[in-house]
mmCIF file of C-alpha atoms and ligand atoms in Angstrom:
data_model
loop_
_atom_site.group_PDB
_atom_site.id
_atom_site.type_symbol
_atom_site.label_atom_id
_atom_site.label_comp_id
_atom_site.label_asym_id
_atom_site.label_seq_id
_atom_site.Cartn_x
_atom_site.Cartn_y
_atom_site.Cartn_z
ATOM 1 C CA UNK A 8 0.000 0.000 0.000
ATOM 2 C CA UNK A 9 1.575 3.514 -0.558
ATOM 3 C CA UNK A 10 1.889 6.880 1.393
ATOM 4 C CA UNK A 11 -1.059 8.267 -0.626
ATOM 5 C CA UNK A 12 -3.432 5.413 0.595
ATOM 6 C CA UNK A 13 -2.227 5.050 4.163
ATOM 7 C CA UNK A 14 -3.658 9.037 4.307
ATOM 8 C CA UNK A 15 -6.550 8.669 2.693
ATOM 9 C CA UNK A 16 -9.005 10.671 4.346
ATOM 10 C CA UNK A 17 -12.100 7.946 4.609
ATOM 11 C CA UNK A 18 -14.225 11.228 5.158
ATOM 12 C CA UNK A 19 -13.542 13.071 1.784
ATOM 13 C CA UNK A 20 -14.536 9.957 -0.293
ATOM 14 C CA UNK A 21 -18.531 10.258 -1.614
ATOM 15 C CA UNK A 22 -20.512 7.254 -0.668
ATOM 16 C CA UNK A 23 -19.974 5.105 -3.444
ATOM 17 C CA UNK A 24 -16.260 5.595 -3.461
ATOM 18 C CA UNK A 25 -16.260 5.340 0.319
ATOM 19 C CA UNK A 26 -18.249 1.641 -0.412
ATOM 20 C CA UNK A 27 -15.448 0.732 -2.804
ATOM 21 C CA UNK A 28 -12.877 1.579 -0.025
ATOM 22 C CA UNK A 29 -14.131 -0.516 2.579
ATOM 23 C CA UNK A 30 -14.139 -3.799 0.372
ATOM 24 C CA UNK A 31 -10.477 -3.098 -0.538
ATOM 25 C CA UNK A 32 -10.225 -2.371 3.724
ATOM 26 C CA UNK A 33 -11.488 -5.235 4.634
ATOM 27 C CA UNK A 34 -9.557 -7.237 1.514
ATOM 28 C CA UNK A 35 -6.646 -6.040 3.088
ATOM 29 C CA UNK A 36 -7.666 -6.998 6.779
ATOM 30 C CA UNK A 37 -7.576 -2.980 7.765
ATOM 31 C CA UNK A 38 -10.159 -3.307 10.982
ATOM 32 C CA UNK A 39 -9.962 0.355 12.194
ATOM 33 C CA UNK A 40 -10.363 1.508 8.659
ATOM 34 C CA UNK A 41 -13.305 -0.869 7.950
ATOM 35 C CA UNK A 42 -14.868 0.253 11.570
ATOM 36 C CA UNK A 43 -14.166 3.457 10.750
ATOM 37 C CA UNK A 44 -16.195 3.334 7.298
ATOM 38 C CA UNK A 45 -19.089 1.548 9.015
ATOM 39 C CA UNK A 46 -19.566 4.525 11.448
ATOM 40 C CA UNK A 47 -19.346 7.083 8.407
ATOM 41 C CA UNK A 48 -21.784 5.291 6.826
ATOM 42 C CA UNK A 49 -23.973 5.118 9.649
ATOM 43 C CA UNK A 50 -23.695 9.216 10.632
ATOM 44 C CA UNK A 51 -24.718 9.623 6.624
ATOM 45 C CA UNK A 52 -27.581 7.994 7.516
ATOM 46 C CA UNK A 53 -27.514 4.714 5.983
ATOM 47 C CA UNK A 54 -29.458 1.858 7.733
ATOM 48 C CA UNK A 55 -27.389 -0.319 9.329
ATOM 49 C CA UNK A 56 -29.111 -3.387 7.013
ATOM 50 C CA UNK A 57 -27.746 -1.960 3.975
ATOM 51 C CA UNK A 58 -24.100 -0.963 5.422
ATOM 52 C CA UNK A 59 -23.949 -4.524 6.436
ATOM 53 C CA UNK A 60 -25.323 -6.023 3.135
ATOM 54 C CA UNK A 61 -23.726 -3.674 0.487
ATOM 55 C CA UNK A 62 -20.695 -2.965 2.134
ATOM 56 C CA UNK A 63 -19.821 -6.268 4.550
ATOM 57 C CA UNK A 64 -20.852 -8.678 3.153
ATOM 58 C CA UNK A 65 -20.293 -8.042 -0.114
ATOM 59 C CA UNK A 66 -16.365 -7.374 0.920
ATOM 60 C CA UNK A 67 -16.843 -10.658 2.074
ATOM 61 C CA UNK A 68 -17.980 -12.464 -1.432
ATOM 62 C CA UNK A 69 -14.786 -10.329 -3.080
ATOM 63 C CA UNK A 70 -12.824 -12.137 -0.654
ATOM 64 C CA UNK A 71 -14.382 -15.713 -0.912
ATOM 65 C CA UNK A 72 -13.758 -15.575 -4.348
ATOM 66 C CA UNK A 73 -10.244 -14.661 -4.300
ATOM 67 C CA UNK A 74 -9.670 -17.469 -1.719
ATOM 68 C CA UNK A 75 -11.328 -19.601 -3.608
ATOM 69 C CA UNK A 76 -8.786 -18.822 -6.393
ATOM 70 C CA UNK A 77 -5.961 -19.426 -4.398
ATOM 71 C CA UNK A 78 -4.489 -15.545 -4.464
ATOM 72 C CA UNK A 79 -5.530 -15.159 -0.875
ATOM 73 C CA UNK A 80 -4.702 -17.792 1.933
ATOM 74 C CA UNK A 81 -6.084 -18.509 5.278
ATOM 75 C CA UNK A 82 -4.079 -15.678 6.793
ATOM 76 C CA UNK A 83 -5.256 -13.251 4.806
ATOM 77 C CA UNK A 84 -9.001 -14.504 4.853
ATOM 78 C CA UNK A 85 -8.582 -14.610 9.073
ATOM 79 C CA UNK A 86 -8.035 -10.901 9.009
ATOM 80 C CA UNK A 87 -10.546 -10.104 6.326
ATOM 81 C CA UNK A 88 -12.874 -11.807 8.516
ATOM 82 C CA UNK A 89 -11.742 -10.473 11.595
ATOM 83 C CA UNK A 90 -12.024 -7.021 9.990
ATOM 84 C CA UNK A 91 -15.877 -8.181 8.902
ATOM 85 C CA UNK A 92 -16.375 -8.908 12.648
ATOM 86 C CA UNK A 93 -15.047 -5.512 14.158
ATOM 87 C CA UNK A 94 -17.801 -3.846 11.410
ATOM 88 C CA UNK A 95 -20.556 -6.174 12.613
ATOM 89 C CA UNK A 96 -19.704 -5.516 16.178
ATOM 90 C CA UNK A 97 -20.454 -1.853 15.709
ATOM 91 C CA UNK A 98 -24.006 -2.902 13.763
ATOM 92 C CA UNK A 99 -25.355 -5.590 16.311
ATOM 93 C CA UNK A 100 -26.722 -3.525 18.924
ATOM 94 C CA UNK A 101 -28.424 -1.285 16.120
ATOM 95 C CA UNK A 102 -29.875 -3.820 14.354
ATOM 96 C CA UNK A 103 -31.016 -5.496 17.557
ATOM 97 C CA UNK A 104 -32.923 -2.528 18.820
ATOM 98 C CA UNK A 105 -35.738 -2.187 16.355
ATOM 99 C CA UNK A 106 -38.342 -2.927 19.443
ATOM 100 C CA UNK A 107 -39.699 -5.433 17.121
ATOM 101 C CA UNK A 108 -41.920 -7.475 19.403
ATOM 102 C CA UNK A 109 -40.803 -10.525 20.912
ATOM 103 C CA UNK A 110 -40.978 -13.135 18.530
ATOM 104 C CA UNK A 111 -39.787 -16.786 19.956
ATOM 105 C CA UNK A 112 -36.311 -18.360 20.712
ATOM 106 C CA UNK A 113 -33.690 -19.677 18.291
ATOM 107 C CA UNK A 114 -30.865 -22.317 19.211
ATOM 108 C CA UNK A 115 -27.795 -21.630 16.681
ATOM 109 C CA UNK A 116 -24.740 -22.890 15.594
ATOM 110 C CA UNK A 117 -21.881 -24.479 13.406
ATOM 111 C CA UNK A 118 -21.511 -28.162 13.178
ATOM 112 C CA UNK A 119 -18.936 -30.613 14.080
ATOM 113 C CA UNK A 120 -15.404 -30.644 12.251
ATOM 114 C CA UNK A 121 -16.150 -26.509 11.106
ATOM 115 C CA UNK A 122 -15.562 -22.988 12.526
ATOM 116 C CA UNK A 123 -16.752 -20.771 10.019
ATOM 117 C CA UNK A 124 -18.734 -18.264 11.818
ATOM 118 C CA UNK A 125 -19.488 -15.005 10.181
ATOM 119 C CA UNK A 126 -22.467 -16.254 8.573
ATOM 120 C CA UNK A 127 -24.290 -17.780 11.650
ATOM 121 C CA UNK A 128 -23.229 -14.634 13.445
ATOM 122 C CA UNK A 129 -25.084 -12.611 10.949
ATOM 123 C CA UNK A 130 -28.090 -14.887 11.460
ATOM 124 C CA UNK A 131 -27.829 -14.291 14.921
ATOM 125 C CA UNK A 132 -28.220 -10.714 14.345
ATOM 126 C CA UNK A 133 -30.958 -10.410 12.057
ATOM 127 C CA UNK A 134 -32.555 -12.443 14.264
ATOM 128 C CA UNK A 135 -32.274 -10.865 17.378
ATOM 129 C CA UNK A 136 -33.252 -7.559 15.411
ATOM 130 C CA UNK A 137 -36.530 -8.984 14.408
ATOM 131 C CA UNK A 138 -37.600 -10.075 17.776
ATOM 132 C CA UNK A 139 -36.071 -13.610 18.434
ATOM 133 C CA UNK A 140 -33.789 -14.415 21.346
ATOM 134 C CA UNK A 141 -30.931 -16.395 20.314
ATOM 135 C CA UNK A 142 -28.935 -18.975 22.247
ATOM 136 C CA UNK A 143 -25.579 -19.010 20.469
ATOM 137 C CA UNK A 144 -23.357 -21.897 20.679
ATOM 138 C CA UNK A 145 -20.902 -20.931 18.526
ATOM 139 C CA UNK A 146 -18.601 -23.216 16.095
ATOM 140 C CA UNK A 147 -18.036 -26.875 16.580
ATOM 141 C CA UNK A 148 -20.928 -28.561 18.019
ATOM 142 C CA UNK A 149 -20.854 -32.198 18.400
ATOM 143 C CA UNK A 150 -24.709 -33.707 18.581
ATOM 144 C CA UNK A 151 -24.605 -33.334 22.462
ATOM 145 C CA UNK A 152 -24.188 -29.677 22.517
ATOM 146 C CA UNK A 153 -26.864 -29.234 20.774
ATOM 147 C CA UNK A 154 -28.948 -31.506 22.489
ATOM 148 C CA UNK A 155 -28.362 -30.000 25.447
ATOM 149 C CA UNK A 156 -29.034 -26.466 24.395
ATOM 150 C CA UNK A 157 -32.709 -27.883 23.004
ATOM 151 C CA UNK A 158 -32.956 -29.338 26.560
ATOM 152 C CA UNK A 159 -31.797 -26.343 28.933
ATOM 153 C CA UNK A 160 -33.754 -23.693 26.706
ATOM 154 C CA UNK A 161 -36.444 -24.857 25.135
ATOM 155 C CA UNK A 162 -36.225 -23.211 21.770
ATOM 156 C CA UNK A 163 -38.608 -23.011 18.744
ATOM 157 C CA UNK A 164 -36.299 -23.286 16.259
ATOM 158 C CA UNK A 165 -32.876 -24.966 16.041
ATOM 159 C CA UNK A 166 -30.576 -23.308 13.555
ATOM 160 C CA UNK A 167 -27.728 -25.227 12.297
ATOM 161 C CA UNK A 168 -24.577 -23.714 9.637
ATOM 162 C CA UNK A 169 -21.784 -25.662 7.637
ATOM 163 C CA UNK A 170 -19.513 -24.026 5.229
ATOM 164 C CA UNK A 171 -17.763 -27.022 4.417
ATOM 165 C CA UNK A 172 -18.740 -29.710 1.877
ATOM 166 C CA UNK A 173 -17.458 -32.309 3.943
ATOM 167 C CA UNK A 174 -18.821 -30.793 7.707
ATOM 168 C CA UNK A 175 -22.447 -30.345 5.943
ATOM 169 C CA UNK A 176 -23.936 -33.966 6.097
ATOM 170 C CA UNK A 177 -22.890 -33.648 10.108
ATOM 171 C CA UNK A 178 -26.273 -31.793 10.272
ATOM 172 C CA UNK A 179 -28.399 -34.689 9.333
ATOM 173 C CA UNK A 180 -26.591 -36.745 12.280
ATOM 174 C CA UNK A 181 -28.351 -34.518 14.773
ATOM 175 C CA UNK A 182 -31.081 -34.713 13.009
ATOM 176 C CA UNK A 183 -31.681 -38.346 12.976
ATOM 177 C CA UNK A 184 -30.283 -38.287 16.505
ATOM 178 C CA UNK A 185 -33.637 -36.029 17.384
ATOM 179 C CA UNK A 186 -35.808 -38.381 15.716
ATOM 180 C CA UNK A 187 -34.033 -41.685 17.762
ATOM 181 C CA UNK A 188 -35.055 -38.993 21.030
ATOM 182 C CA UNK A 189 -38.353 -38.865 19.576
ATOM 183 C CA UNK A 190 -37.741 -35.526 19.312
ATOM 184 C CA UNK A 191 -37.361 -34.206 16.359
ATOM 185 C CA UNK A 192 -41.038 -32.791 15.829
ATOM 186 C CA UNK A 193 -40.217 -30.152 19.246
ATOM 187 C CA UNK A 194 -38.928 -28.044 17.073
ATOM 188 C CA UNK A 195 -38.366 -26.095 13.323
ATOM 189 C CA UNK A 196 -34.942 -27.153 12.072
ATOM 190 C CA UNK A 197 -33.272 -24.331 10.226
ATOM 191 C CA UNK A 198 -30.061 -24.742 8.171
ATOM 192 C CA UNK A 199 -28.094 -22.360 6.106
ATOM 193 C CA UNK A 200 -24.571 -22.098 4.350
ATOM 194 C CA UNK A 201 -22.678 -21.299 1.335
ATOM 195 C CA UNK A 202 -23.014 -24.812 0.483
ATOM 196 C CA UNK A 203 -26.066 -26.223 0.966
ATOM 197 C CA UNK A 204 -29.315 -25.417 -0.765
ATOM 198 C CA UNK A 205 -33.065 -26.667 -0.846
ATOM 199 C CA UNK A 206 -32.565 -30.521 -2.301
ATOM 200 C CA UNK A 207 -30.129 -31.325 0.795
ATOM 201 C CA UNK A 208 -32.079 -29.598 3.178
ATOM 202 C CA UNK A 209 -35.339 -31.841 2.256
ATOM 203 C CA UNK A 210 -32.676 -35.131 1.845
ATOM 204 C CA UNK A 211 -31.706 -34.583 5.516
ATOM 205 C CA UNK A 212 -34.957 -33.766 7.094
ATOM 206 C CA UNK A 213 -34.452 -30.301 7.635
ATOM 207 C CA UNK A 214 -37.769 -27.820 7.550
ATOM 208 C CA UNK A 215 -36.183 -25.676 5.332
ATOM 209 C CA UNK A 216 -33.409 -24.189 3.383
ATOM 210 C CA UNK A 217 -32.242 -20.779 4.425
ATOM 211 C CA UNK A 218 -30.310 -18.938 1.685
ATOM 212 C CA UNK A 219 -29.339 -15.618 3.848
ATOM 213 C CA UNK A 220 -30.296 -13.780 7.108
ATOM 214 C CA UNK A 221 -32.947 -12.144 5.482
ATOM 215 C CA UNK A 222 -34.365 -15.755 4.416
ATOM 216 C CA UNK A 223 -34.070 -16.964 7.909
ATOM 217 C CA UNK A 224 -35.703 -14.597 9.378
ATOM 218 C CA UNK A 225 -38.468 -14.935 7.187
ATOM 219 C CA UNK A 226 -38.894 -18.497 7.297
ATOM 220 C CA UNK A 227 -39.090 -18.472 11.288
ATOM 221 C CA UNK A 228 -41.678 -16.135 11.601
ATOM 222 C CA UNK A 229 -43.512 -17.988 8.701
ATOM 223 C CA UNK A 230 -42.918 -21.637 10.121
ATOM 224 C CA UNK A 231 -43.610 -19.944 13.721
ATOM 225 C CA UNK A 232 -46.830 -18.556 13.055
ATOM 226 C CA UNK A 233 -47.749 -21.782 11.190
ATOM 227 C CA UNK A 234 -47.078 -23.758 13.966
ATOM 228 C CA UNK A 235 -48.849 -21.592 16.272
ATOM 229 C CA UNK A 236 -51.514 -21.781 14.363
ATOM 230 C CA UNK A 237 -51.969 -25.659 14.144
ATOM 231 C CA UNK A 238 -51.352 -25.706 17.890
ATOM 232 C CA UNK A 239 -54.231 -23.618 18.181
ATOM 233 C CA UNK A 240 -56.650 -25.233 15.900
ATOM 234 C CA UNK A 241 -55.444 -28.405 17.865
ATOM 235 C CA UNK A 242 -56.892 -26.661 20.478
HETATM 236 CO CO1 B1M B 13 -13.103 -21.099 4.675
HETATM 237 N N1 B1M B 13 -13.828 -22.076 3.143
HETATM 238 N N2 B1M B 13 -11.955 -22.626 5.077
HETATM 239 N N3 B1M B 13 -12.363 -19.972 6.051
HETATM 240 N N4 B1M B 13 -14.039 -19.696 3.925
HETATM 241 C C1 B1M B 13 -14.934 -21.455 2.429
HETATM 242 C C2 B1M B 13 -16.273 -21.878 3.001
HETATM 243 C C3 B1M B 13 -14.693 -21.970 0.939
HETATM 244 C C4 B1M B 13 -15.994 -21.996 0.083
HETATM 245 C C5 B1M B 13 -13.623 -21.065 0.304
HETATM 246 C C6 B1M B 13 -13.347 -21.437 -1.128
HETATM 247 O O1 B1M B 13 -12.640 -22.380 -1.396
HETATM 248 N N5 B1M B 13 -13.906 -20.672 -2.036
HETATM 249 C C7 B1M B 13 -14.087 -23.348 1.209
HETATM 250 C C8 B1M B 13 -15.051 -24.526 1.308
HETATM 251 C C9 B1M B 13 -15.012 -25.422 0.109
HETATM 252 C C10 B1M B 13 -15.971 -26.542 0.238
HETATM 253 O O2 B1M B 13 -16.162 -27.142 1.251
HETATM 254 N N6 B1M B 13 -16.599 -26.823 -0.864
HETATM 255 C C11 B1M B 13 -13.342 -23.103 2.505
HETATM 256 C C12 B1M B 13 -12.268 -23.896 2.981
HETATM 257 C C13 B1M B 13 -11.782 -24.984 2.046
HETATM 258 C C14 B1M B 13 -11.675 -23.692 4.235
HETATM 259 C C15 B1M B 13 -10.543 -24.499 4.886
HETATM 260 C C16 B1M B 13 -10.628 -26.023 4.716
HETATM 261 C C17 B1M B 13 -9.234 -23.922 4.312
HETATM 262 C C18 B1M B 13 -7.966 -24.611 4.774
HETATM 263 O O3 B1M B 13 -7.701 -24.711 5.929
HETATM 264 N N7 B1M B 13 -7.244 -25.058 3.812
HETATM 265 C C19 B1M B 13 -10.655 -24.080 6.374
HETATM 266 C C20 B1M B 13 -11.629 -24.990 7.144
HETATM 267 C C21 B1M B 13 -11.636 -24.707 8.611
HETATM 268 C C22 B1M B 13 -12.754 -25.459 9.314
HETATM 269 O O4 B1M B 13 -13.881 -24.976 9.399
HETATM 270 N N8 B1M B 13 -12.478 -26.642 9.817
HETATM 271 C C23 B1M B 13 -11.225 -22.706 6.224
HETATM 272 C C24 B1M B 13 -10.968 -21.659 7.108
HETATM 273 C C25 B1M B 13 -11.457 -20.392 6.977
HETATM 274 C C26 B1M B 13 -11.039 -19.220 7.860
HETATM 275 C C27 B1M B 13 -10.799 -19.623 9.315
HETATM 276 C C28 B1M B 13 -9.776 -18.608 7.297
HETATM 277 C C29 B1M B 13 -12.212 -18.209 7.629
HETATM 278 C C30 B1M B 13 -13.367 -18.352 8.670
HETATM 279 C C31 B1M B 13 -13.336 -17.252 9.688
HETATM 280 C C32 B1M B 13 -14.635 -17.213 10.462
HETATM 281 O O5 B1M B 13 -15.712 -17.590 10.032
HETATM 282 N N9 B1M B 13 -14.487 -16.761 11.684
HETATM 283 C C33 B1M B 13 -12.770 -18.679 6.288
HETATM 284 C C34 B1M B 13 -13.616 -17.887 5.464
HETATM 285 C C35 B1M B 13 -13.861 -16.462 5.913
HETATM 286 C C36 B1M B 13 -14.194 -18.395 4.280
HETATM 287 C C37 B1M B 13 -14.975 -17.639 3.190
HETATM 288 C C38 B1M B 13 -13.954 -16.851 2.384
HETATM 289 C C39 B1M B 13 -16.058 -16.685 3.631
HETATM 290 C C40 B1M B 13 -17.144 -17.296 4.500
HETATM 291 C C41 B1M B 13 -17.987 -16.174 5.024
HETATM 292 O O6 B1M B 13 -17.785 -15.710 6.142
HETATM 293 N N10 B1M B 13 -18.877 -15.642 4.163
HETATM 294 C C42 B1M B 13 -15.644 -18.852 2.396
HETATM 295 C C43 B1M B 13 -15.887 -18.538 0.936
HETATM 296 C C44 B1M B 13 -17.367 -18.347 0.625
HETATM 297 O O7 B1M B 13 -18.249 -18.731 1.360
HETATM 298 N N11 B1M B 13 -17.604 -17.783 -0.513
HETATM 299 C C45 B1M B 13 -14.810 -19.984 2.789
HETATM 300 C C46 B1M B 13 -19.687 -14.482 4.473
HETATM 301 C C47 B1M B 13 -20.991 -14.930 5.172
HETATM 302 C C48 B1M B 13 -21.848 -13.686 5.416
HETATM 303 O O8 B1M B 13 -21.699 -15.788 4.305
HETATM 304 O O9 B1M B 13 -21.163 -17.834 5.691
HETATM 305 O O10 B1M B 13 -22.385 -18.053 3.483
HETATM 306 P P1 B1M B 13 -22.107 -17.302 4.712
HETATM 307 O O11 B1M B 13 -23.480 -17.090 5.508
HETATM 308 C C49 B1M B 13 -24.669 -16.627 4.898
HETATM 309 C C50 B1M B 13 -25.546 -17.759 4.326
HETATM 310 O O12 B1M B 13 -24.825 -18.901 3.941
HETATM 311 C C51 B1M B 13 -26.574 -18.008 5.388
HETATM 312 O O13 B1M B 13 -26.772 -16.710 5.929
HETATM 313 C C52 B1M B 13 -25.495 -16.065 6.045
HETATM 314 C C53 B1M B 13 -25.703 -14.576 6.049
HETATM 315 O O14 B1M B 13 -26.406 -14.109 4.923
HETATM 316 N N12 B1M B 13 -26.286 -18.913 6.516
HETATM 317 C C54 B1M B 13 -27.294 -19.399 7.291
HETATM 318 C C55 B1M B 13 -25.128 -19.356 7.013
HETATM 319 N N13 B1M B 13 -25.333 -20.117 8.090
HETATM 320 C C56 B1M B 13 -26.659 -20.155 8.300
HETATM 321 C C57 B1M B 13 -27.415 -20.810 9.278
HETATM 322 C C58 B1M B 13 -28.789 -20.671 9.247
HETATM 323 C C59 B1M B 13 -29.408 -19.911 8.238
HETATM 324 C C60 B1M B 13 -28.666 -19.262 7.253
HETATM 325 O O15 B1M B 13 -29.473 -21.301 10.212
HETATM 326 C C61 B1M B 13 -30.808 -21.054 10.346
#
């Protein structure tokens, strides 16, 4: 990086340039200059949905592909994501305070054998912001953690994430492992992650497919209601 860049006045740049900045930022793993961009953003009155979609996340996909390319490595990618984090860390508490009305209670996390968590993290958020209360349990749950989560707090939904081809069939172990329990009906099964999409999601026994955030959200207050409202023709 040169002299010229290392001033660059993150203020003087209009917002598209200022957009452009950030994904080279957080390309580069720069965390105070990414956090810094985030707040600009934010005091030019962006919402914090669309700072996190159009200039996070979408740093993110720059970087996935280059990974995926082989011209970055896992260093790099650790401090692009780290970077991500610091950014997301300023936008959780704003995204969580909509007042939304309290919706129901989530159970999340990443599977066995994979600790990709910026995606489930993001999940977390949205869904705190639109009313849920999430129990997070972080990356590398074996079966039992998340049987004991179900257990201890009672959740609507259990969320599950894989990033990884080979750590994504580990979600249809708990699954089965919830029907042996007789279980399995308790709850709405969730899953979500670059890899996975609708077909696995039925082949495993899943409720549904979530593509994004913004899809997960949706499909728990959908499935929710639903269920509320069989319960209460039940009734
Ligand atoms: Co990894 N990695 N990585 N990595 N990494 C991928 C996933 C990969 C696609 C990169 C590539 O080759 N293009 C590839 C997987 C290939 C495959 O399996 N087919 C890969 C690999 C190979 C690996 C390692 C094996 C590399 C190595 O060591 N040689 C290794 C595995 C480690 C392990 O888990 N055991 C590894 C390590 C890492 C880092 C540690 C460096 C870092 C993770 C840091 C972290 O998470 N704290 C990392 C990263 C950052 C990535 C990429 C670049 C970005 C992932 C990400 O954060 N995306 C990723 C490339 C990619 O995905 N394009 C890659 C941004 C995030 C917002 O999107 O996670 O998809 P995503 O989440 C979305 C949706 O999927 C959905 O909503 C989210 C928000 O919209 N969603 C859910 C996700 N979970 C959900 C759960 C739900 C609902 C929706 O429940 C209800």
């Amino acid at each position: 990086m040169s002299d010229s860049d290392d001033d660059l006045d993150l203020r003087s740049l209009d917002d598209e340039e200022l957009v452009a900045q950030m994904h080279d930022d957080l390309y580069d793993g720069l965390k105070d200059e990414v956090c810094e961009g985030v707040n600009i953003l934010l005091e030019r009155g962006w919402t914090p949905y669309r700072v996190l979609t159009e200039a996070l996340v979408e740093g993110m996909r720059i970087v996935g592909v280059d990974f995926r390319d082989g011209i970055l490595f896992v260093p790099e990618v650790l401090m692009a994501a780290n970077s991500m984090k610091g950014g997301m860390a300023i936008l959780r508490p704003l995204l969580a305070e909509t007042g939304a009305p309290k919706q129901g209670k989530m159970v999340i996390g990443t599977v066995k054998g994979d600790i990709h968590d910026i995606g489930k993290n993001l999940v977390s958020m949205m869904m705190e912001g639109a009313g849920f209360e999430v129990i997070d349990l972080g990356i590398n749950n074996p079966v039992e953690k998340y049987l004991e989560a179900l257990k201890e707090h009672e959740p609507d939904i259990l969320g599950m994430s894989a990033l990884l081809t080979t750590t994504m069939p580990y979600m249809k172990v708990v699954i089965e492992t919830m029907k042996e329990l007789g279980i399995r009906d308790d709850y709405i099964v969730l899953v979500g992650g670059a890899p996975l999409n609708e077909a696995f999601a039925n082949a495993i026994g899943a409720d549904a497919y979530c593509r994004d955030a913004a899809v997960a959200v949706e499909t728990a207050k959908t499935m929710l209601s639903r269920k509320h409202n069989q319960i209460g023709a039940r009734a």
